[in-house]
Tab-separated table of C-alpha atoms in Angstrom:
chain	number	residue	atom	x	y	z
A	1	UNK	CA	170.550	172.347	152.052
A	2	UNK	CA	169.217	175.143	154.231
A	3	UNK	CA	168.602	174.822	157.905
A	4	UNK	CA	164.963	174.753	157.404
A	5	UNK	CA	165.165	171.906	154.908
A	6	UNK	CA	167.298	169.935	157.378
A	7	UNK	CA	164.747	170.188	160.160
A	8	UNK	CA	161.556	169.956	158.212
A	9	UNK	CA	158.915	167.916	159.910
A	10	UNK	CA	158.006	164.526	158.467
A	11	UNK	CA	154.363	165.584	158.302
A	12	UNK	CA	155.241	168.382	156.079
A	13	UNK	CA	157.092	165.997	153.806
A	14	UNK	CA	154.059	163.774	153.706
A	15	UNK	CA	151.917	166.742	152.928
A	16	UNK	CA	154.176	167.643	150.143
A	17	UNK	CA	154.251	164.085	148.788
A	18	UNK	CA	150.473	163.633	149.016
A	19	UNK	CA	149.707	166.916	147.447
A	20	UNK	CA	146.745	166.330	145.139
A	21	UNK	CA	147.518	166.010	141.528
A	22	UNK	CA	146.350	168.568	139.190
A	23	UNK	CA	142.985	167.837	137.566
A	24	UNK	CA	143.309	165.985	134.310
A	25	UNK	CA	142.566	167.645	131.149
A	26	UNK	CA	139.075	167.052	129.634
A	27	UNK	CA	140.585	165.107	126.781
A	28	UNK	CA	142.267	162.710	129.146
A	29	UNK	CA	139.012	162.013	131.061
A	30	UNK	CA	137.213	161.057	127.883
A	31	UNK	CA	139.947	158.616	126.955
A	32	UNK	CA	139.947	157.009	130.344
A	33	UNK	CA	138.290	153.583	130.648
A	34	UNK	CA	134.752	153.671	132.107
A	35	UNK	CA	134.422	152.465	135.567
A	36	UNK	CA	132.391	149.295	135.714
A	37	UNK	CA	129.638	149.185	138.194
A	38	UNK	CA	129.748	146.128	140.427
A	39	UNK	CA	127.336	143.430	139.254
A	40	UNK	CA	125.337	141.626	141.785
A	41	UNK	CA	125.237	137.889	141.018
A	42	UNK	CA	121.994	136.370	142.161
A	43	UNK	CA	122.554	133.514	144.440
A	44	UNK	CA	120.147	130.648	144.001
A	45	UNK	CA	119.457	129.816	147.461
A	46	UNK	CA	117.359	126.741	147.788
A	47	UNK	CA	114.255	127.573	149.668
A	48	UNK	CA	111.599	125.416	151.119
A	49	UNK	CA	109.296	125.950	148.052
A	50	UNK	CA	111.659	124.232	145.564
A	51	UNK	CA	110.800	120.589	146.445
A	52	UNK	CA	107.092	121.389	146.147
A	53	UNK	CA	107.615	122.978	142.704
A	54	UNK	CA	109.676	120.003	141.550
A	55	UNK	CA	107.003	117.600	142.758
A	56	UNK	CA	104.294	119.586	140.967
A	57	UNK	CA	106.344	119.563	137.765
A	58	UNK	CA	106.870	115.810	138.044
A	59	UNK	CA	103.133	115.266	138.518
A	60	UNK	CA	102.398	117.420	135.478
A	61	UNK	CA	104.870	115.433	133.344
A	62	UNK	CA	103.329	112.175	134.526
A	63	UNK	CA	99.866	113.492	133.719
A	64	UNK	CA	100.981	114.537	130.238
A	65	UNK	CA	102.499	111.120	129.643
A	66	UNK	CA	99.236	109.487	130.657
A	67	UNK	CA	97.384	111.765	128.243
A	68	UNK	CA	99.790	110.857	125.452
A	69	UNK	CA	99.382	107.144	126.179
A	70	UNK	CA	95.598	107.495	126.250
A	71	UNK	CA	95.569	109.305	122.888
A	72	UNK	CA	97.993	106.729	121.454
A	73	UNK	CA	95.732	103.863	122.497
A	74	UNK	CA	92.687	105.694	121.140
A	75	UNK	CA	94.483	106.279	117.826
A	76	UNK	CA	95.415	102.573	117.702
A	77	UNK	CA	91.791	101.554	118.314
A	78	UNK	CA	90.588	103.961	115.603
A	79	UNK	CA	93.187	102.593	113.179
A	80	UNK	CA	92.142	99.005	113.877
A	81	UNK	CA	88.476	99.947	113.415
A	82	UNK	CA	89.385	101.625	110.141
A	83	UNK	CA	91.194	98.487	108.960
A	84	UNK	CA	88.220	96.297	109.903
A	85	UNK	CA	85.820	98.687	108.164
A	86	UNK	CA	88.006	98.742	105.035
A	87	UNK	CA	88.176	94.922	105.029
A	88	UNK	CA	84.397	94.672	105.500
A	89	UNK	CA	83.864	97.125	102.651
A	90	UNK	CA	86.190	95.156	100.381
A	91	UNK	CA	84.438	91.895	101.276
A	92	UNK	CA	81.074	93.552	100.669
A	93	UNK	CA	82.221	94.707	97.229
A	94	UNK	CA	83.436	91.203	96.369
A	95	UNK	CA	80.235	89.615	97.669
A	96	UNK	CA	78.054	92.124	95.805
A	97	UNK	CA	80.033	91.576	92.602
A	98	UNK	CA	79.699	87.778	92.975
A	99	UNK	CA	75.968	88.042	93.680
A	100	UNK	CA	75.583	90.226	90.598
A	101	UNK	CA	77.593	87.812	88.439
A	102	UNK	CA	75.602	84.845	89.750
A	103	UNK	CA	72.302	86.648	89.062
A	104	UNK	CA	73.394	87.527	85.525
A	105	UNK	CA	74.610	83.956	84.903
A	106	UNK	CA	71.410	82.469	86.327
A	107	UNK	CA	69.227	84.715	84.181
A	108	UNK	CA	71.358	83.981	81.135
A	109	UNK	CA	71.026	80.215	81.668
A	110	UNK	CA	67.256	80.527	82.133
A	111	UNK	CA	66.932	82.428	78.858
A	112	UNK	CA	69.134	79.894	77.066
A	113	UNK	CA	67.001	77.033	78.397
A	114	UNK	CA	63.926	78.768	76.963
A	115	UNK	CA	65.665	78.978	73.576
A	116	UNK	CA	66.766	75.319	73.833
A	117	UNK	CA	63.157	74.327	74.451
A	118	UNK	CA	62.242	76.104	71.218
A	119	UNK	CA	65.107	74.284	69.467
A	120	UNK	CA	63.828	70.937	70.824
A	121	UNK	CA	60.357	71.681	69.471
A	122	UNK	CA	61.800	72.625	66.100
A	123	UNK	CA	63.780	69.367	65.957
A	124	UNK	CA	60.630	67.361	66.726
A	125	UNK	CA	58.810	69.264	64.006
A	126	UNK	CA	61.667	68.605	61.577
A	127	UNK	CA	61.674	64.879	62.380
A	128	UNK	CA	57.900	64.763	61.831
A	129	UNK	CA	58.216	66.674	58.568
A	130	UNK	CA	61.040	64.438	57.360
A	131	UNK	CA	58.879	61.401	58.123
A	132	UNK	CA	56.103	62.908	56.014
A	133	UNK	CA	58.182	64.577	53.347
A	134	UNK	CA	56.076	63.031	50.616
A	135	UNK	CA	53.385	65.510	51.528
A	136	UNK	CA	53.947	68.640	49.470
A	137	UNK	CA	52.608	70.949	52.141
A	138	UNK	CA	54.824	69.394	54.805
A	139	UNK	CA	57.838	69.462	52.491
A	140	UNK	CA	57.329	73.182	51.954
A	141	UNK	CA	57.277	73.781	55.699
A	142	UNK	CA	60.329	71.554	56.246
A	143	UNK	CA	62.700	73.977	54.528
A	144	UNK	CA	61.473	76.823	56.692
A	145	UNK	CA	61.872	74.713	59.838
A	146	UNK	CA	65.442	73.794	58.904
A	147	UNK	CA	66.348	77.409	58.184
A	148	UNK	CA	64.897	78.535	61.512
A	149	UNK	CA	66.629	75.678	63.346
A	150	UNK	CA	69.998	76.528	61.788
A	151	UNK	CA	69.545	80.212	62.577
A	152	UNK	CA	68.832	79.471	66.239
A	153	UNK	CA	71.873	77.192	66.517
A	154	UNK	CA	74.053	79.930	64.981
A	155	UNK	CA	72.710	82.446	67.498
A	156	UNK	CA	73.364	80.029	70.346
A	157	UNK	CA	76.879	79.484	69.017
A	158	UNK	CA	77.507	83.226	69.123
A	159	UNK	CA	76.488	83.134	72.809
A	160	UNK	CA	78.982	80.350	73.540
A	161	UNK	CA	76.499	77.464	73.381
A	162	UNK	CA	77.644	74.375	71.524
A	163	UNK	CA	75.957	70.937	71.044
A	164	UNK	CA	77.356	68.175	73.217
A	165	UNK	CA	78.640	65.110	71.389
A	166	UNK	CA	77.291	62.018	73.133
A	167	UNK	CA	76.476	59.164	70.712
A	168	UNK	CA	79.213	56.518	70.772
A	169	UNK	CA	80.942	58.146	73.765
A	170	UNK	CA	81.571	56.547	77.116
A	171	UNK	CA	78.764	57.375	79.479
A	172	UNK	CA	79.728	60.268	81.751
A	173	UNK	CA	77.245	61.194	84.483
A	174	UNK	CA	78.632	64.735	84.422
A	175	UNK	CA	77.596	65.115	80.774
A	176	UNK	CA	74.886	62.547	80.220
A	177	UNK	CA	71.600	61.617	81.799
A	178	UNK	CA	70.605	58.017	81.191
A	179	UNK	CA	66.877	57.775	80.449
A	180	UNK	CA	66.942	54.251	78.996
A	181	UNK	CA	69.231	51.249	78.851
A	182	UNK	CA	69.684	48.470	76.297
A	183	UNK	CA	71.452	45.146	76.384
A	184	UNK	CA	75.078	45.478	75.399
A	185	UNK	CA	75.016	41.964	73.998
A	186	UNK	CA	72.054	42.737	71.760
A	187	UNK	CA	73.365	46.082	70.585
A	188	UNK	CA	76.946	44.838	70.185
A	189	UNK	CA	78.284	47.837	72.085
A	190	UNK	CA	80.572	47.960	75.056
A	191	UNK	CA	78.744	48.266	78.347
A	192	UNK	CA	78.538	51.905	79.385
A	193	UNK	CA	78.486	53.194	75.826
A	194	UNK	CA	75.956	55.839	74.820
A	195	UNK	CA	73.849	54.240	72.105
A	196	UNK	CA	71.827	57.248	71.006
A	197	UNK	CA	70.629	60.666	72.146
A	198	UNK	CA	67.032	61.184	73.210
A	199	UNK	CA	67.492	64.897	73.881
A	200	UNK	CA	70.461	66.938	72.711
A	201	UNK	CA	72.787	68.267	75.402
A	202	UNK	CA	74.651	71.596	75.235
A	203	UNK	CA	77.768	73.183	76.658
A	204	UNK	CA	78.057	76.809	77.690
A	205	UNK	CA	81.749	77.479	77.339
A	206	UNK	CA	83.397	74.679	79.315
A	207	UNK	CA	80.368	74.098	81.550
A	208	UNK	CA	77.371	71.881	80.974
A	209	UNK	CA	74.323	73.970	80.161
A	210	UNK	CA	72.094	70.936	79.789
A	211	UNK	CA	73.158	67.280	79.967
A	212	UNK	CA	72.266	65.016	77.096
A	213	UNK	CA	69.499	62.521	77.731
A	214	UNK	CA	70.770	59.263	76.333
A	215	UNK	CA	70.182	55.530	76.008
A	216	UNK	CA	73.071	53.491	77.371
A	217	UNK	CA	74.266	49.965	76.699
A	218	UNK	CA	74.316	47.786	79.786
């Protein structure tokens, strides 16, 4: 070691040690990691406006809930009205159908009663002709009356009309109409028995179209 190296000042040594490094090559700078810029993290500092905003938001939510409840109730009322209207419409259809059926049945019965009146007249004419069958003119008409009478009964049968059996049956006020009575002792019949038929009764299906007018033993 030279004399100068022995007495070198500390500052000089520091200068030597802190001598700036040689600039890095361009290739080294590109490979170096990029320096990240410091990121400023926003600090949510509660200010005096936050409670007011929260209160406004709460009021808005409450208002929306009221709106939802109002629309729900309105929808429920509309649904109930729809159900009532549908029930009324269904009842109207049933009532209209029943009224139509009743009108058709009433008209049908009226027309059948008109035909039965014609049948009654034919039967009277037949009885008269049979009582005077010795008259050639009446006898000739009798066959025509019988044919017409049988044709009408066949037509009534096709419509569901059948004669009601009454003679010898127990009197039934639902089927018979008593127009005369006779002594049971004299007739030898049980009281309440239908002795004979004054006017023929008819059934329409299972219902009475016209009750039989009868004479009853009493």
